[in-house]
PDB file of C-alpha atoms and ligand atoms in Angstrom:
ATOM      1  CA  UNK A 223     155.367-123.605 -33.457  1.00  0.00           C
ATOM      2  CA  UNK A 224     154.151-122.989 -37.167  1.00  0.00           C
ATOM      3  CA  UNK A 225     151.058-120.655 -36.857  1.00  0.00           C
ATOM      4  CA  UNK A 226     150.623-121.625 -40.850  1.00  0.00           C
ATOM      5  CA  UNK A 227     146.958-121.583 -41.874  1.00  0.00           C
ATOM      6  CA  UNK A 228     146.199-120.844 -38.203  1.00  0.00           C
ATOM      7  CA  UNK A 229     143.549-118.515 -36.923  1.00  0.00           C
ATOM      8  CA  UNK A 230     144.549-116.497 -34.015  1.00  0.00           C
ATOM      9  CA  UNK A 231     142.356-117.258 -30.771  1.00  0.00           C
ATOM     10  CA  UNK A 232     142.683-114.233 -29.483  1.00  0.00           C
ATOM     11  CA  UNK A 233     143.164-110.624 -31.379  1.00  0.00           C
ATOM     12  CA  UNK A 234     144.735-107.514 -29.545  1.00  0.00           C
ATOM     13  CA  UNK A 235     143.259-104.045 -31.295  1.00  0.00           C
ATOM     14  CA  UNK A 236     144.983-100.702 -30.532  1.00  0.00           C
ATOM     15  CA  UNK A 237     142.076 -98.592 -32.470  1.00  0.00           C
ATOM     16  CA  UNK A 238     143.804 -95.696 -33.742  1.00  0.00           C
ATOM     17  CA  UNK A 239     143.359 -93.110 -35.614  1.00  0.00           C
ATOM     18  CA  UNK A 240     139.747 -91.589 -35.635  1.00  0.00           C
ATOM     19  CA  UNK A 241     140.961 -87.729 -34.932  1.00  0.00           C
ATOM     20  CA  UNK A 242     143.124 -88.117 -37.843  1.00  0.00           C
ATOM     21  CA  UNK A 243     139.946 -89.410 -39.675  1.00  0.00           C
ATOM     22  CA  UNK A 244     138.122 -87.074 -38.953  1.00  0.00           C
ATOM     23  CA  UNK A 245     140.175 -84.077 -39.867  1.00  0.00           C
ATOM     24  CA  UNK A 246     141.022 -85.193 -43.105  1.00  0.00           C
ATOM     25  CA  UNK A 247     136.932 -84.835 -43.596  1.00  0.00           C
ATOM     26  CA  UNK A 248     137.287 -81.229 -42.049  1.00  0.00           C
ATOM     27  CA  UNK A 249     134.838 -82.411 -39.162  1.00  0.00           C
ATOM     28  CA  UNK A 250     134.793 -82.402 -35.289  1.00  0.00           C
ATOM     29  CA  UNK A 251     137.273 -85.247 -33.979  1.00  0.00           C
ATOM     30  CA  UNK A 252     134.052 -86.889 -32.234  1.00  0.00           C
ATOM     31  CA  UNK A 253     132.832 -87.534 -35.729  1.00  0.00           C
ATOM     32  CA  UNK A 254     135.831 -89.858 -36.078  1.00  0.00           C
ATOM     33  CA  UNK A 255     135.483 -91.620 -32.555  1.00  0.00           C
ATOM     34  CA  UNK A 256     131.683 -92.095 -33.440  1.00  0.00           C
ATOM     35  CA  UNK A 257     132.731 -94.028 -37.064  1.00  0.00           C
ATOM     36  CA  UNK A 258     134.786 -96.075 -35.237  1.00  0.00           C
ATOM     37  CA  UNK A 259     132.245 -97.532 -33.205  1.00  0.00           C
ATOM     38  CA  UNK A 260     130.951 -98.559 -36.647  1.00  0.00           C
ATOM     39  CA  UNK A 261     134.279-100.100 -37.364  1.00  0.00           C
ATOM     40  CA  UNK A 262     134.329-102.022 -34.063  1.00  0.00           C
ATOM     41  CA  UNK A 263     130.717-103.982 -34.618  1.00  0.00           C
ATOM     42  CA  UNK A 264     132.067-104.563 -38.236  1.00  0.00           C
ATOM     43  CA  UNK A 265     135.540-105.737 -36.980  1.00  0.00           C
ATOM     44  CA  UNK A 266     134.033-108.067 -34.152  1.00  0.00           C
ATOM     45  CA  UNK A 267     131.263-109.619 -36.170  1.00  0.00           C
ATOM     46  CA  UNK A 268     134.072-110.226 -39.002  1.00  0.00           C
ATOM     47  CA  UNK A 269     136.319-111.958 -36.136  1.00  0.00           C
ATOM     48  CA  UNK A 270     133.518-114.137 -35.060  1.00  0.00           C
ATOM     49  CA  UNK A 271     132.828-115.223 -38.946  1.00  0.00           C
ATOM     50  CA  UNK A 272     136.304-116.349 -39.035  1.00  0.00           C
ATOM     51  CA  UNK A 273     136.484-118.477 -35.210  1.00  0.00           C
ATOM     52  CA  UNK A 274     138.564-115.970 -33.604  1.00  0.00           C
ATOM     53  CA  UNK A 275     137.427-116.541 -29.689  1.00  0.00           C
ATOM     54  CA  UNK A 276     139.150-113.404 -28.211  1.00  0.00           C
ATOM     55  CA  UNK A 277     139.186-109.766 -29.345  1.00  0.00           C
ATOM     56  CA  UNK A 278     139.983-107.169 -27.064  1.00  0.00           C
ATOM     57  CA  UNK A 279     140.372-103.307 -28.107  1.00  0.00           C
ATOM     58  CA  UNK A 280     141.598-100.438 -26.775  1.00  0.00           C
ATOM     59  CA  UNK A 281     139.189 -97.954 -26.187  1.00  0.00           C
ATOM     60  CA  UNK A 282     140.066 -95.579 -23.784  1.00  0.00           C
ATOM     61  CA  UNK A 283     143.831 -95.422 -22.018  1.00  0.00           C
ATOM     62  CA  UNK A 284     144.662 -94.532 -18.607  1.00  0.00           C
ATOM     63  CA  UNK A 285     146.636 -91.653 -20.763  1.00  0.00           C
ATOM     64  CA  UNK A 286     143.407 -90.488 -22.405  1.00  0.00           C
ATOM     65  CA  UNK A 287     142.120 -88.112 -19.521  1.00  0.00           C
ATOM     66  CA  UNK A 288     144.870 -85.454 -20.566  1.00  0.00           C
ATOM     67  CA  UNK A 289     143.262 -85.313 -23.812  1.00  0.00           C
ATOM     68  CA  UNK A 290     140.534 -81.687 -23.682  1.00  0.00           C
ATOM     69  CA  UNK A 291     137.490 -81.849 -21.491  1.00  0.00           C
ATOM     70  CA  UNK A 292     135.745 -81.942 -24.419  1.00  0.00           C
ATOM     71  CA  UNK A 293     137.122 -84.655 -26.094  1.00  0.00           C
ATOM     72  CA  UNK A 294     137.032 -86.809 -22.964  1.00  0.00           C
ATOM     73  CA  UNK A 295     133.348 -86.102 -22.026  1.00  0.00           C
ATOM     74  CA  UNK A 296     132.269 -86.779 -25.914  1.00  0.00           C
ATOM     75  CA  UNK A 297     134.295 -90.299 -25.282  1.00  0.00           C
ATOM     76  CA  UNK A 298     132.189 -90.644 -22.171  1.00  0.00           C
ATOM     77  CA  UNK A 299     128.778 -89.882 -23.929  1.00  0.00           C
ATOM     78  CA  UNK A 300     129.891 -91.766 -26.707  1.00  0.00           C
ATOM     79  CA  UNK A 301     129.484 -95.056 -24.633  1.00  0.00           C
ATOM     80  CA  UNK A 302     126.287 -94.237 -23.568  1.00  0.00           C
ATOM     81  CA  UNK A 303     125.161 -94.147 -26.646  1.00  0.00           C
ATOM     82  CA  UNK A 304     127.121 -97.186 -27.978  1.00  0.00           C
ATOM     83  CA  UNK A 305     125.640 -99.266 -25.058  1.00  0.00           C
ATOM     84  CA  UNK A 306     121.731 -98.192 -25.657  1.00  0.00           C
ATOM     85  CA  UNK A 307     122.262 -98.326 -29.637  1.00  0.00           C
ATOM     86  CA  UNK A 308     124.390-102.018 -29.950  1.00  0.00           C
ATOM     87  CA  UNK A 309     123.610-104.076 -26.976  1.00  0.00           C
ATOM     88  CA  UNK A 310     120.526-105.582 -28.484  1.00  0.00           C
ATOM     89  CA  UNK A 311     122.660-106.352 -31.213  1.00  0.00           C
ATOM     90  CA  UNK A 312     125.290-107.315 -29.776  1.00  0.00           C
ATOM     91  CA  UNK A 313     123.433-109.926 -27.232  1.00  0.00           C
ATOM     92  CA  UNK A 314     121.644-111.454 -30.274  1.00  0.00           C
ATOM     93  CA  UNK A 315     124.917-112.230 -32.295  1.00  0.00           C
ATOM     94  CA  UNK A 316     126.362-113.784 -29.171  1.00  0.00           C
ATOM     95  CA  UNK A 317     129.036-111.082 -28.605  1.00  0.00           C
ATOM     96  CA  UNK A 318     129.930-111.384 -24.432  1.00  0.00           C
ATOM     97  CA  UNK A 319     131.179-108.258 -23.409  1.00  0.00           C
ATOM     98  CA  UNK A 320     133.633-107.900 -20.586  1.00  0.00           C
ATOM     99  CA  UNK A 321     135.582-104.348 -19.416  1.00  0.00           C
ATOM    100  CA  UNK A 322     138.783-104.417 -18.400  1.00  0.00           C
ATOM    101  CA  UNK A 323     140.305-101.199 -16.821  1.00  0.00           C
ATOM    102  CA  UNK A 324     139.906 -98.821 -13.925  1.00  0.00           C
ATOM    103  CA  UNK A 325     135.956 -98.450 -13.372  1.00  0.00           C
ATOM    104  CA  UNK A 326     136.786 -96.782 -10.178  1.00  0.00           C
ATOM    105  CA  UNK A 327     137.262 -93.401 -11.882  1.00  0.00           C
ATOM    106  CA  UNK A 328     134.289 -92.813 -14.579  1.00  0.00           C
ATOM    107  CA  UNK A 329     131.307 -91.704 -13.690  1.00  0.00           C
ATOM    108  CA  UNK A 330     128.508 -93.417 -12.319  1.00  0.00           C
ATOM    109  CA  UNK A 331     126.392 -93.225 -15.604  1.00  0.00           C
ATOM    110  CA  UNK A 332     129.222 -94.541 -17.335  1.00  0.00           C
ATOM    111  CA  UNK A 333     129.982 -97.595 -15.171  1.00  0.00           C
ATOM    112  CA  UNK A 334     126.090 -98.461 -15.096  1.00  0.00           C
ATOM    113  CA  UNK A 335     126.490 -98.595 -18.801  1.00  0.00           C
ATOM    114  CA  UNK A 336     129.180-100.754 -18.684  1.00  0.00           C
ATOM    115  CA  UNK A 337     127.822-102.886 -16.119  1.00  0.00           C
ATOM    116  CA  UNK A 338     124.622-103.281 -18.150  1.00  0.00           C
ATOM    117  CA  UNK A 339     126.741-104.787 -21.193  1.00  0.00           C
ATOM    118  CA  UNK A 340     128.656-107.242 -18.932  1.00  0.00           C
ATOM    119  CA  UNK A 341     125.497-108.133 -17.564  1.00  0.00           C
ATOM    120  CA  UNK A 342     123.622-108.526 -20.283  1.00  0.00           C
ATOM    121  CA  UNK A 343     126.181-110.490 -22.346  1.00  0.00           C
ATOM    122  CA  UNK A 344     127.649-112.896 -19.842  1.00  0.00           C
ATOM    123  CA  UNK A 345     125.650-116.100 -21.381  1.00  0.00           C
ATOM    124  CA  UNK A 346     126.967-115.558 -24.805  1.00  0.00           C
ATOM    125  CA  UNK A 347     129.616-117.859 -26.082  1.00  0.00           C
ATOM    126  CA  UNK A 348     130.369-117.188 -29.582  1.00  0.00           C
ATOM    127  CA  UNK A 349     132.923-114.457 -29.088  1.00  0.00           C
ATOM    128  CA  UNK A 350     134.508-112.453 -26.501  1.00  0.00           C
ATOM    129  CA  UNK A 351     134.699-109.196 -26.751  1.00  0.00           C
ATOM    130  CA  UNK A 352     136.810-107.353 -23.771  1.00  0.00           C
ATOM    131  CA  UNK A 353     137.120-103.454 -24.144  1.00  0.00           C
ATOM    132  CA  UNK A 354     139.662-101.764 -22.042  1.00  0.00           C
ATOM    133  CA  UNK A 355     138.580 -98.535 -20.854  1.00  0.00           C
ATOM    134  CA  UNK A 356     140.425 -96.356 -19.034  1.00  0.00           C
ATOM    135  CA  UNK A 357     143.031 -99.231 -18.796  1.00  0.00           C
ATOM    136  CA  UNK A 358     147.040 -98.987 -18.958  1.00  0.00           C
ATOM    137  CA  UNK A 359     149.340-102.133 -19.119  1.00  0.00           C
ATOM    138  CA  UNK A 360     151.290-100.424 -16.125  1.00  0.00           C
ATOM    139  CA  UNK A 361     147.774 -99.949 -14.250  1.00  0.00           C
ATOM    140  CA  UNK A 362     147.272-103.709 -14.754  1.00  0.00           C
ATOM    141  CA  UNK A 363     150.545-104.927 -13.575  1.00  0.00           C
ATOM    142  CA  UNK A 364     150.082-102.613 -10.702  1.00  0.00           C
ATOM    143  CA  UNK A 365     146.675-103.629  -9.249  1.00  0.00           C
ATOM    144  CA  UNK A 366     147.746-107.613 -10.009  1.00  0.00           C
ATOM    145  CA  UNK A 367     150.356-106.976  -7.269  1.00  0.00           C
ATOM    146  CA  UNK A 368     148.222-105.364  -4.970  1.00  0.00           C
ATOM    147  CA  UNK A 369     145.435-107.954  -5.652  1.00  0.00           C
ATOM    148  CA  UNK A 370     147.922-110.824  -5.025  1.00  0.00           C
ATOM    149  CA  UNK A 371     149.238-108.666  -1.895  1.00  0.00           C
ATOM    150  CA  UNK A 372     145.739-108.455  -0.660  1.00  0.00           C
ATOM    151  CA  UNK A 373     145.027-112.569  -1.193  1.00  0.00           C
ATOM    152  CA  UNK A 374     148.329-113.001   1.204  1.00  0.00           C
ATOM    153  CA  UNK A 375     150.566-114.400  -1.618  1.00  0.00           C
ATOM    154  CA  UNK A 376     154.238-114.128  -0.188  1.00  0.00           C
ATOM    155  CA  UNK A 377     157.522-112.656  -2.020  1.00  0.00           C
ATOM    156  CA  UNK A 378     158.657-116.133  -2.356  1.00  0.00           C
ATOM    157  CA  UNK A 379     155.791-117.527  -3.770  1.00  0.00           C
ATOM    158  CA  UNK A 380     155.051-115.044  -6.331  1.00  0.00           C
ATOM    159  CA  UNK A 381     155.673-116.355  -9.489  1.00  0.00           C
ATOM    160  CA  UNK A 382     154.577-115.235 -13.202  1.00  0.00           C
ATOM    161  CA  UNK A 383     151.736-117.875 -13.262  1.00  0.00           C
ATOM    162  CA  UNK A 384     150.595-116.661  -9.796  1.00  0.00           C
ATOM    163  CA  UNK A 385     150.510-112.740 -10.969  1.00  0.00           C
ATOM    164  CA  UNK A 386     148.537-113.895 -14.594  1.00  0.00           C
ATOM    165  CA  UNK A 387     146.044-115.091 -12.384  1.00  0.00           C
ATOM    166  CA  UNK A 388     145.341-111.111 -11.075  1.00  0.00           C
ATOM    167  CA  UNK A 389     145.953-109.946 -14.425  1.00  0.00           C
ATOM    168  CA  UNK A 390     142.420-107.814 -15.235  1.00  0.00           C
ATOM    169  CA  UNK A 391     142.924-110.394 -19.184  1.00  0.00           C
ATOM    170  CA  UNK A 392     142.874-113.906 -16.607  1.00  0.00           C
ATOM    171  CA  UNK A 393     139.960-115.318 -18.162  1.00  0.00           C
ATOM    172  CA  UNK A 394     141.764-115.165 -21.391  1.00  0.00           C
ATOM    173  CA  UNK A 395     144.963-116.262 -23.590  1.00  0.00           C
ATOM    174  CA  UNK A 396     147.377-113.908 -24.356  1.00  0.00           C
ATOM    175  CA  UNK A 397     146.693-112.385 -27.710  1.00  0.00           C
ATOM    176  CA  UNK A 398     148.352-114.079 -30.812  1.00  0.00           C
ATOM    177  CA  UNK A 399     148.013-111.300 -32.767  1.00  0.00           C
ATOM    178  CA  UNK A 400     148.435-107.463 -31.914  1.00  0.00           C
ATOM    179  CA  UNK A 401     147.047-104.933 -34.280  1.00  0.00           C
ATOM    180  CA  UNK A 402     147.426-101.365 -34.099  1.00  0.00           C
ATOM    181  CA  UNK A 403     146.036 -99.256 -36.950  1.00  0.00           C
ATOM    182  CA  UNK A 404     146.589 -95.398 -37.518  1.00  0.00           C
ATOM    183  CA  UNK A 405     150.221 -95.832 -38.650  1.00  0.00           C
ATOM    184  CA  UNK A 406     151.542 -95.314 -35.313  1.00  0.00           C
ATOM    185  CA  UNK A 407     154.490 -98.021 -34.368  1.00  0.00           C
ATOM    186  CA  UNK A 408     153.862 -98.007 -30.559  1.00  0.00           C
ATOM    187  CA  UNK A 409     151.990 -99.949 -27.904  1.00  0.00           C
ATOM    188  CA  UNK A 410     151.023 -96.944 -26.156  1.00  0.00           C
ATOM    189  CA  UNK A 411     150.626 -98.982 -22.609  1.00  0.00           C
ATOM    190  CA  UNK A 412     148.200-101.618 -23.983  1.00  0.00           C
ATOM    191  CA  UNK A 413     148.624-105.328 -22.948  1.00  0.00           C
ATOM    192  CA  UNK A 414     152.193-104.915 -21.683  1.00  0.00           C
ATOM    193  CA  UNK A 415     152.497-108.047 -19.657  1.00  0.00           C
ATOM    194  CA  UNK A 416     150.304-110.021 -21.819  1.00  0.00           C
ATOM    195  CA  UNK A 417     152.192-108.868 -24.931  1.00  0.00           C
ATOM    196  CA  UNK A 418     155.146-110.492 -24.471  1.00  0.00           C
ATOM    197  CA  UNK A 419     155.098-113.115 -27.416  1.00  0.00           C
ATOM    198  CA  UNK A 420     152.036-111.877 -29.651  1.00  0.00           C
ATOM    199  CA  UNK A 421     152.938-111.005 -32.811  1.00  0.00           C
ATOM    200  CA  UNK A 422     152.526-107.309 -33.920  1.00  0.00           C
ATOM    201  CA  UNK A 423     151.062-105.926 -37.154  1.00  0.00           C
ATOM    202  CA  UNK A 424     150.824-102.469 -37.779  1.00  0.00           C
ATOM    203  CA  UNK A 425     148.507-100.721 -40.451  1.00  0.00           C
ATOM    204  CA  UNK A 426     148.455 -97.569 -41.562  1.00  0.00           C
ATOM    205  CA  UNK A 427     144.453 -97.463 -41.873  1.00  0.00           C
ATOM    206  CA  UNK A 428     142.698 -95.176 -40.038  1.00  0.00           C
ATOM    207  CA  UNK A 429     140.496 -96.761 -37.439  1.00  0.00           C
ATOM    208  CA  UNK A 430     137.033 -95.641 -38.927  1.00  0.00           C
ATOM    209  CA  UNK A 431     138.229 -97.267 -42.491  1.00  0.00           C
ATOM    210  CA  UNK A 432     138.995-100.703 -41.140  1.00  0.00           C
ATOM    211  CA  UNK A 433     136.811-103.601 -41.601  1.00  0.00           C
ATOM    212  CA  UNK A 434     137.005-107.070 -43.251  1.00  0.00           C
ATOM    213  CA  UNK A 435     139.583-106.426 -46.034  1.00  0.00           C
ATOM    214  CA  UNK A 436     142.341-105.047 -43.300  1.00  0.00           C
ATOM    215  CA  UNK A 437     141.283-107.539 -40.943  1.00  0.00           C
ATOM    216  CA  UNK A 438     142.468-110.430 -43.422  1.00  0.00           C
ATOM    217  CA  UNK A 439     145.400-109.161 -44.220  1.00  0.00           C
ATOM    218  CA  UNK A 440     146.482-108.794 -40.782  1.00  0.00           C
ATOM    219  CA  UNK A 441     145.498-112.435 -40.704  1.00  0.00           C
ATOM    220  CA  UNK A 442     147.616-113.487 -43.957  1.00  0.00           C
ATOM    221  CA  UNK A 443     150.499-111.419 -42.644  1.00  0.00           C
ATOM    222  CA  UNK A 444     150.043-113.401 -39.007  1.00  0.00           C
ATOM    223  CA  UNK A 445     150.061-116.782 -40.752  1.00  0.00           C
ATOM    224  CA  UNK A 446     153.356-116.202 -42.155  1.00  0.00           C
ATOM    225  CA  UNK A 447     154.991-115.780 -38.896  1.00  0.00           C
ATOM    226  CA  UNK A 448     156.855-118.586 -37.508  1.00  0.00           C
ATOM    227  CA  UNK A 449     156.200-118.214 -33.808  1.00  0.00           C
ATOM    228  CA  UNK A 450     159.492-119.858 -31.779  1.00  0.00           C
ATOM    229  CA  UNK A 451     158.703-118.722 -28.361  1.00  0.00           C
ATOM    230  CA  UNK A 452     162.076-118.753 -27.380  1.00  0.00           C
ATOM    231  CA  UNK A 453     162.681-122.274 -29.255  1.00  0.00           C
ATOM    232  CA  UNK A 454     164.066-122.524 -33.176  1.00  0.00           C
ATOM    233  CA  UNK A 455     162.472-121.518 -36.162  1.00  0.00           C
ATOM    234  CA  UNK A 456     160.003-125.035 -36.989  1.00  0.00           C
ATOM    235  CA  UNK A 457     162.189-125.878 -40.021  1.00  0.00           C
ATOM    236  CA  UNK A 458     165.219-125.875 -38.311  1.00  0.00           C
ATOM    237  CA  UNK A 459     163.450-128.034 -35.732  1.00  0.00           C
ATOM    238  CA  UNK A 460     161.941-130.159 -38.946  1.00  0.00           C
ATOM    239  CA  UNK A 461     165.927-130.463 -39.969  1.00  0.00           C
ATOM    240  CA  UNK A 462     166.897-131.969 -36.433  1.00  0.00           C
ATOM    241  CA  UNK A 463     164.198-134.185 -36.494  1.00  0.00           C
ATOM    242  CA  UNK A 464     165.338-135.433 -39.664  1.00  0.00           C
ATOM    243  CA  UNK A 465     169.109-135.499 -38.655  1.00  0.00           C
TER     244      UNK A 465
HETATM  245  C1  IPE B 285     141.730 -93.444 -31.250  1.00  0.00           C
HETATM  246  O1  IPE B 285     141.798 -92.554 -32.297  1.00  0.00           O
HETATM  247  C2  IPE B 285     140.813 -93.413 -30.007  1.00  0.00           C
HETATM  248  C3  IPE B 285     141.153 -92.902 -28.789  1.00  0.00           C
HETATM  249  C4  IPE B 285     142.376 -92.557 -28.100  1.00  0.00           C
HETATM  250  C5  IPE B 285     139.823 -92.851 -28.155  1.00  0.00           C
HETATM  251  P1  IPE B 285     142.637 -91.146 -31.481  1.00  0.00           P
HETATM  252  O2  IPE B 285     141.451 -89.960 -31.548  1.00  0.00           O
HETATM  253  O3  IPE B 285     143.980 -91.156 -31.001  1.00  0.00           O
HETATM  254  O4  IPE B 285     142.995 -90.548 -33.018  1.00  0.00           O
HETATM  255  P2  IPE B 285     144.037 -90.022 -33.546  1.00  0.00           P
HETATM  256  O5  IPE B 285     145.272 -90.893 -33.209  1.00  0.00           O
HETATM  257  O6  IPE B 285     144.277 -88.232 -33.341  1.00  0.00           O
HETATM  258  O7  IPE B 285     143.937 -89.643 -35.379  1.00  0.00           O
HETATM  259  C1  IPE B 286     146.122 -95.425 -27.841  1.00  0.00           C
HETATM  260  O1  IPE B 286     145.584 -94.291 -28.618  1.00  0.00           O
HETATM  261  C2  IPE B 286     144.868 -95.505 -27.030  1.00  0.00           C
HETATM  262  C3  IPE B 286     143.764 -95.897 -27.962  1.00  0.00           C
HETATM  263  C4  IPE B 286     143.607 -96.110 -28.894  1.00  0.00           C
HETATM  264  C5  IPE B 286     142.241 -96.075 -26.449  1.00  0.00           C
HETATM  265  P1  IPE B 286     146.830 -93.138 -28.130  1.00  0.00           P
HETATM  266  O2  IPE B 286     146.166 -92.138 -30.034  1.00  0.00           O
HETATM  267  O3  IPE B 286     145.803 -92.509 -27.158  1.00  0.00           O
HETATM  268  O4  IPE B 286     147.978 -92.986 -28.131  1.00  0.00           O
HETATM  269  P2  IPE B 286     149.475 -91.938 -28.392  1.00  0.00           P
HETATM  270  O5  IPE B 286     148.913 -90.691 -27.571  1.00  0.00           O
HETATM  271  O6  IPE B 286     149.138 -91.935 -30.105  1.00  0.00           O
HETATM  272  O7  IPE B 286     150.889 -93.120 -28.088  1.00  0.00           O
HETATM  273 MG1   MG B 287     145.895 -91.741 -31.687  1.00  0.00          MG
END
């Protein structure tokens, strides 16, 4: 399918590089995470302005618990601060927030703040922001299988469409564009199932520096891609049609 001049419906982002951004400034890593929240708010607004319907960001991975306790608790605290600082703005800007991930492992206070963000934005429809928190692509596949088994889906009736209905992102189309900032070229256990046909864009920009310019670069890159989904290229399809 030709994606020229197309705006992706769904953009997924691995917001990486906060620690290095802070280190370059001789600041603690937490400072980078804090600036990362501002970059997130900027980016969500920019996505909404461009008509993107869904933005899904990786905020805390299943593996991030392995970081020093100090950093983990800093990140948990940042959730509380972010919700109290930005929730009203998000409500006003029409952002619908959803949290995807295993919230059974997070503290009651953090869970309550995340619940509140979902609850108070549930009538919004300008843009859908999904925050992947204690999320892992492998966790997602396993939890979907568990739910399917509990729902009584039999081995013979289980297919891709059925399992998709139990995946954490079942409310959204698969991401069209998958952006990772911070210079690493890997998925790091983000949306493994859903990103099967996403266009991947890797940027050296450290997440706290991300904004409209970097988003537009990624969108321009996306618009140049020929999404084939296993078909022949769109140029070849035209040739075949003419012949
Ligand atoms: C991404 O930035 C944010 C989280 C994983 C929470 P990092 O903290 O991974 O920053 P770098 O990769 O060390 O620079
Ligand atoms: C991925 O970044 C997770 C988030 C952005 C939340 P990491 O910094 O944890 O990934 P690795 O460890 O470099 O693969
Ligand atoms: Mg990192």
